[in-house]
mmCIF file of C-alpha atoms in Angstrom:
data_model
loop_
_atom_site.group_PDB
_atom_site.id
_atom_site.type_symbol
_atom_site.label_atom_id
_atom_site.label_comp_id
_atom_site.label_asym_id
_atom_site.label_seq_id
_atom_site.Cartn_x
_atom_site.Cartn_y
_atom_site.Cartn_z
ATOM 1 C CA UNK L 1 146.543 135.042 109.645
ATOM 2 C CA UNK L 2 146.985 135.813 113.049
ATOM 3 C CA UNK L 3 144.195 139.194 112.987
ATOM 4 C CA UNK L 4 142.084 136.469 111.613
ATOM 5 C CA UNK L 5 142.722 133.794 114.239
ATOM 6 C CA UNK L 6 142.265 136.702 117.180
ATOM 7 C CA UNK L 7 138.979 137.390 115.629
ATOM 8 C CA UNK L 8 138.002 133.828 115.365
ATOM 9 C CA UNK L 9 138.979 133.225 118.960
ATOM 10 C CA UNK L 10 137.390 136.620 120.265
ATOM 11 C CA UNK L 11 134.115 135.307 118.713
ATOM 12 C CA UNK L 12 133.858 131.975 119.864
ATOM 13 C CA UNK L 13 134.602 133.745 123.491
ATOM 14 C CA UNK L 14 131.455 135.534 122.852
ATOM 15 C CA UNK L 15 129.416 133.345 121.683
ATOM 16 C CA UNK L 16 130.157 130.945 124.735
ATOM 17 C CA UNK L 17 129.557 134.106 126.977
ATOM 18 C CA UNK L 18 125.835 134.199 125.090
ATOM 19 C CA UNK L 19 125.368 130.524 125.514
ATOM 20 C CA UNK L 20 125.929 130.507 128.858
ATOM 21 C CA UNK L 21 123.781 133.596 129.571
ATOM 22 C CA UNK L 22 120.975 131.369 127.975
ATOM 23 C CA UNK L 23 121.941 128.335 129.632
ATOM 24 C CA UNK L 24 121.639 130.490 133.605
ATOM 25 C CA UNK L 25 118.482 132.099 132.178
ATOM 26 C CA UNK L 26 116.527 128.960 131.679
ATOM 27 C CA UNK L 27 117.739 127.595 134.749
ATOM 28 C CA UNK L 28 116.401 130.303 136.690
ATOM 29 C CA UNK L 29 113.087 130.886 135.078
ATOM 30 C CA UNK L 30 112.554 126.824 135.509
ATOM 31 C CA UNK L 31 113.456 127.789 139.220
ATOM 32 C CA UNK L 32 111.028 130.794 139.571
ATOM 33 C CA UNK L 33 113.824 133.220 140.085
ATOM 34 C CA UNK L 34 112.074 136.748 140.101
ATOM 35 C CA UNK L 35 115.104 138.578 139.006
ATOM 36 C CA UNK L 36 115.907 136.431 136.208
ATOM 37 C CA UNK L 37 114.885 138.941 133.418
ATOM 38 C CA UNK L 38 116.083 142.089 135.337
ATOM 39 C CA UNK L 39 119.848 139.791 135.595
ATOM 40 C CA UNK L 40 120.107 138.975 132.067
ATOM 41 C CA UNK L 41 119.221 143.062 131.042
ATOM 42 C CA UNK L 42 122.463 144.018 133.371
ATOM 43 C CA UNK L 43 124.502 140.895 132.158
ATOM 44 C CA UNK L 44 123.983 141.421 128.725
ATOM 45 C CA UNK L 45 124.629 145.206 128.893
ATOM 46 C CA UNK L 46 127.911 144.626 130.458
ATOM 47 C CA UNK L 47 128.687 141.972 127.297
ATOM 48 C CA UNK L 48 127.614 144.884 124.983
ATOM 49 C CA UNK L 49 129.709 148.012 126.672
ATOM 50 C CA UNK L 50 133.068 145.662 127.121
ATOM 51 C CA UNK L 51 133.620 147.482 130.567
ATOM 52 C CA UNK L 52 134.080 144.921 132.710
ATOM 53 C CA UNK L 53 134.782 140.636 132.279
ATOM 54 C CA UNK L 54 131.973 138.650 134.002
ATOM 55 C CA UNK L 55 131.611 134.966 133.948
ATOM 56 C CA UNK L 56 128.792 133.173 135.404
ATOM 57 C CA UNK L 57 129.941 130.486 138.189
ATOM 58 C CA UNK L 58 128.376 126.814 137.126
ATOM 59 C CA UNK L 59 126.088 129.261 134.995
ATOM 60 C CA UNK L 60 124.049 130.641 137.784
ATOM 61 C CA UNK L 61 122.589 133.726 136.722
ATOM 62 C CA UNK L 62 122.947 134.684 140.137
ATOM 63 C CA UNK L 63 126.388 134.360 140.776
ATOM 64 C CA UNK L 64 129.413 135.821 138.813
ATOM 65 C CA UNK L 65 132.833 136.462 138.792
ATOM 66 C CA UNK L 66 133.914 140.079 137.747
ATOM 67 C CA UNK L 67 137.302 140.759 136.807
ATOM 68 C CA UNK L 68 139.102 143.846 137.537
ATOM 69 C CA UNK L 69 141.949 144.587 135.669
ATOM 70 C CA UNK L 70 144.706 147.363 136.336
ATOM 71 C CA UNK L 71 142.929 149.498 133.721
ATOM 72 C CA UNK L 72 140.101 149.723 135.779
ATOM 73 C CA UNK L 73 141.513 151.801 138.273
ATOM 74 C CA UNK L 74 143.051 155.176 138.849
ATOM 75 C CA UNK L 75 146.741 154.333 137.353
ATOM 76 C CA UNK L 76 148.319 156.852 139.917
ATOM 77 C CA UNK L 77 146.538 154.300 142.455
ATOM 78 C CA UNK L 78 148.500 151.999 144.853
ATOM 79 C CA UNK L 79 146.064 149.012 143.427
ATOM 80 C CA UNK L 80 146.567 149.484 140.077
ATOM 81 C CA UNK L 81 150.567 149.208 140.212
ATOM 82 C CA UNK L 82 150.084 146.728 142.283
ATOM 83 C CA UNK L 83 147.807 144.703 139.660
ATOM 84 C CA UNK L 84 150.286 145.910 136.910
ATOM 85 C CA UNK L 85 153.368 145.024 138.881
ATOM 86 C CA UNK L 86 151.743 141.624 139.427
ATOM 87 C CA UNK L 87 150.956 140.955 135.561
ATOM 88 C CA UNK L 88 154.227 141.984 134.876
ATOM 89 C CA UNK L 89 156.055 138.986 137.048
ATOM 90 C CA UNK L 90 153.366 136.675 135.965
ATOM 91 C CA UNK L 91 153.611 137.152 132.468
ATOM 92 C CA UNK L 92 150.191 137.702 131.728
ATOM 93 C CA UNK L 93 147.392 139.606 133.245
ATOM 94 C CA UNK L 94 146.204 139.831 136.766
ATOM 95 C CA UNK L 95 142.935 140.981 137.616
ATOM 96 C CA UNK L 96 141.705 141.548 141.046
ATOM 97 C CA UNK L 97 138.275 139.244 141.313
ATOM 98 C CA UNK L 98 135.040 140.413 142.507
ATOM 99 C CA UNK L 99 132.392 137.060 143.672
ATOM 100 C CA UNK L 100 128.953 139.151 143.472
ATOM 101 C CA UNK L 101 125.721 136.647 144.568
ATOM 102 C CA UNK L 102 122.508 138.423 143.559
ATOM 103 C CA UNK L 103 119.020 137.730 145.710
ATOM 104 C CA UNK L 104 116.526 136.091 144.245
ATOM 105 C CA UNK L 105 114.790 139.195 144.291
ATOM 106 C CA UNK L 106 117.151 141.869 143.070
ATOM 107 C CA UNK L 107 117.312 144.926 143.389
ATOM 108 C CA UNK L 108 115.146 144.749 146.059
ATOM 109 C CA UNK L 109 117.382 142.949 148.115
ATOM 110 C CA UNK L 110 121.199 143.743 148.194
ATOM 111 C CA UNK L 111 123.950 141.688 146.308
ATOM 112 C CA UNK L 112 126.822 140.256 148.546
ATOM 113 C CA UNK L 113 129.469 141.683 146.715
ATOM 114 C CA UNK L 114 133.278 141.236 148.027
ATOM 115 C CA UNK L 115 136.953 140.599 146.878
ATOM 116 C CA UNK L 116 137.630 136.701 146.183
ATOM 117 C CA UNK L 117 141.358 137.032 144.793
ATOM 118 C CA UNK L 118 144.102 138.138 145.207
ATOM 119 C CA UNK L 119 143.860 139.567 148.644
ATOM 120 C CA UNK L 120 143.483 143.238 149.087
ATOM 121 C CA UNK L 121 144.270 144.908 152.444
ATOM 122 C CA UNK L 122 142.673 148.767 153.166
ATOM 123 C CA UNK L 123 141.012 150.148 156.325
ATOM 124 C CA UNK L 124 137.834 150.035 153.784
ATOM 125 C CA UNK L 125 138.522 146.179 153.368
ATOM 126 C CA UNK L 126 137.329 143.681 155.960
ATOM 127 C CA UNK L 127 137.768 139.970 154.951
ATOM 128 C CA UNK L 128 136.927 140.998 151.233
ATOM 129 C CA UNK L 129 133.848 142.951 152.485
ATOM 130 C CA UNK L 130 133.764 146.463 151.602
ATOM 131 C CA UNK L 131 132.994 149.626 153.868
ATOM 132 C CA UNK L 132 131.057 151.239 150.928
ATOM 133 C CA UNK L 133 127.575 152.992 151.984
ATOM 134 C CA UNK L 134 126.264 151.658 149.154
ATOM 135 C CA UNK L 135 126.753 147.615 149.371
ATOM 136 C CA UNK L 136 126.259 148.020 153.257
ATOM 137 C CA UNK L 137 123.111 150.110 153.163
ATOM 138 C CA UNK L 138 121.793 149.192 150.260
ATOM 139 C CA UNK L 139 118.591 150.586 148.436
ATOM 140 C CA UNK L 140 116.701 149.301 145.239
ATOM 141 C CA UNK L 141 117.551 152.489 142.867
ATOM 142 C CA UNK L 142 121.308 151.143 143.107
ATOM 143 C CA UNK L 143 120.540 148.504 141.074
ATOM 144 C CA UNK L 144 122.192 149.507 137.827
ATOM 145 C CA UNK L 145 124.999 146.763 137.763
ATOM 146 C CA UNK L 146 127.253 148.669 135.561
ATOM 147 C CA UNK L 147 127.300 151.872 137.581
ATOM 148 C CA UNK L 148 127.416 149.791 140.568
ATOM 149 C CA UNK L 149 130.543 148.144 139.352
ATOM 150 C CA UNK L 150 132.060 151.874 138.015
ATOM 151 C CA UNK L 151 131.247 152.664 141.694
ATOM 152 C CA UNK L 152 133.358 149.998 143.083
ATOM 153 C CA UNK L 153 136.103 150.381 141.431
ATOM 154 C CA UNK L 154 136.424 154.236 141.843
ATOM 155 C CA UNK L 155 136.129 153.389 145.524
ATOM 156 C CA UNK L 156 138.762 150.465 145.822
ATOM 157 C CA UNK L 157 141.014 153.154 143.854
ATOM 158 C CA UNK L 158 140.940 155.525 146.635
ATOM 159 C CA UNK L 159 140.601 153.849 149.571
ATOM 160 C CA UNK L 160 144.686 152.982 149.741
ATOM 161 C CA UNK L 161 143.929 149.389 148.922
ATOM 162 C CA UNK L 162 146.794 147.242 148.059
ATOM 163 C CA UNK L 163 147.282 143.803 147.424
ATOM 164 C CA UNK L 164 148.778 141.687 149.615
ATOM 165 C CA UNK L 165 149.463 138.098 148.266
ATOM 166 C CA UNK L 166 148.339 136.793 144.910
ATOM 167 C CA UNK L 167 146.526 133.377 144.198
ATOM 168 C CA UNK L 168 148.947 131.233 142.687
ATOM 169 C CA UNK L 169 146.324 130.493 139.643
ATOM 170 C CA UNK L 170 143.395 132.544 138.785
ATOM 171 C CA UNK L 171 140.637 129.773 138.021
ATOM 172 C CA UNK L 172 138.812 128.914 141.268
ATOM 173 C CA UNK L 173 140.289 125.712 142.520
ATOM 174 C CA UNK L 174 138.351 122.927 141.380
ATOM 175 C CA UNK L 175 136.604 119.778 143.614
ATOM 176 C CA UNK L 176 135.602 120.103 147.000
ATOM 177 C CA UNK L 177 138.547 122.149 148.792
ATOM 178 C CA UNK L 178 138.201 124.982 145.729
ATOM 179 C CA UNK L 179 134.221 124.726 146.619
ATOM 180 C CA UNK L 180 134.794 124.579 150.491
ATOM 181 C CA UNK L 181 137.483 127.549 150.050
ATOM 182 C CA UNK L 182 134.617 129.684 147.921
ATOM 183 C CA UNK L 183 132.009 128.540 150.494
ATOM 184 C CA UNK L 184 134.252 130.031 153.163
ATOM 185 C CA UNK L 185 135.018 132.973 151.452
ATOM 186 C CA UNK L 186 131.481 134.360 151.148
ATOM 187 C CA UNK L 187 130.129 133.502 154.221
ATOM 188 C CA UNK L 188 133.410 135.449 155.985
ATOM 189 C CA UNK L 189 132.021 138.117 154.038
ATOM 190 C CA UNK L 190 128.431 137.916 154.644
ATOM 191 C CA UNK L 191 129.542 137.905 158.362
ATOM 192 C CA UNK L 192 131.469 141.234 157.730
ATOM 193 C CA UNK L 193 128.687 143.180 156.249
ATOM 194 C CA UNK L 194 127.035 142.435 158.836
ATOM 195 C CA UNK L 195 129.349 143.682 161.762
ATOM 196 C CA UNK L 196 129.409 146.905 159.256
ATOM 197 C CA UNK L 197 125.977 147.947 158.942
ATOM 198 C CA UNK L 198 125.375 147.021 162.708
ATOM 199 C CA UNK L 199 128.331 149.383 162.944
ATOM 200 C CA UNK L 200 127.298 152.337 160.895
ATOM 201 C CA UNK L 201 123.486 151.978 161.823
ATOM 202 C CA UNK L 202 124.720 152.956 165.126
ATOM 203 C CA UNK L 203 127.808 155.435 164.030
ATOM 204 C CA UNK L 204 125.928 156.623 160.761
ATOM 205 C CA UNK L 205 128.513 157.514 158.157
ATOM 206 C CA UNK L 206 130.176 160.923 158.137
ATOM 207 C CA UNK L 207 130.633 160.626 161.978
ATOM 208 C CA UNK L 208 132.350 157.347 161.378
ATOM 209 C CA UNK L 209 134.229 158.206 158.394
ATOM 210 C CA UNK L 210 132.846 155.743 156.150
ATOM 211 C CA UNK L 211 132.335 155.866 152.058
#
């Protein structure tokens, strides 16, 4: 009974994943969104492999939520204890969030890609921002979600990240402070990126130790 209630529950999860894939779809082809198509392909390959958990905020097909559990790191990594250690007092599972807001136009312009919860402190890590080469200075052929989000993850892993506080709650707060506090969140971000590829246009990379 309860193998068939699990498999019950795992498929109405899916099947509300699907419907809201189709709901953010027909949004954003009534919208004109160029990258509609191209974001569904990635979305639903991500579904299909079971990699990573993504949920579509207010089913926008061009924002999502990513979650990042300990798993998905290099266990012998400070983050992924950290995660696990977290989970462990929580009594159920902690993932570290990534908020990724595609252009209209992806891949052809870069996502804004950064750490919403719990916060995550690294030299690589600037107010959720990542020093990664590839979100900073980014180029259309990295636009393989998927390998993108492999990428990330390997990168958080070994850049000595570690968690510093955990949201008390891992749904976005709801009603305008949860929406001011997400609003806030990206554009400290956004701001970040681009003190780092000012930074690194002028450094370059190697010279300035970057990733």
């Amino acid at each position: 009974a309860d193998e068939a209630e699990e498999e019950a529950e795992a498929e109405a999860f899916a099947e509300a994943r699907f419907a809201s894939i189709e709901r953010a779809f027909a949004a954003a082809k009534a919208k004109g969104v160029q990258s509609s198509t191209r974001l569904v392909k990635e979305l639903r390959a991500l579904f299909m492999a079971g990699t990573f958990e993504v949920e579509l905020i207010d089913d926008s097909l061009l924002v999502w939520e990513v979650a990042l559990h300990d798993w998905a790191f290099d266990p012998s990594s400070p983050l992924s204890k950290d995660l696990e250690a977290l989970s462990e007092a929580a009594g159920d599972l902690v993932p570290l969030i990534l908020r990724v807001h595609f252009s209209a136009d992806f891949p052809f312009s870069p996502p804004l890609v950064y750490v919403a919860r719990p916060t995550v402190r690294s030299e690589y890590v600037f107010d959720g921002a990542l020093c990664m080469e590839m979100l900073v200075d980014w180029q259309p052929q990295y636009g393989n979600v998927e390998s993108m989000l492999v990428q990330i993850s390997a990168f958080l892993a070994h850049s000595g990240a570690r968690v510093e506080t955990a949201c008390k709650g891992e749904a976005a707060a709801a009603g305008a402070d949860g929406e001011a506090a997400a609003t806030a969140a990206r554009d400290s971000a956004r701001r970040a990126y681009e003190k780092l590829k000012a930074f690194h246009d002028k450094k370059g990379w190697a010279s300035a130790g970057g990733r």
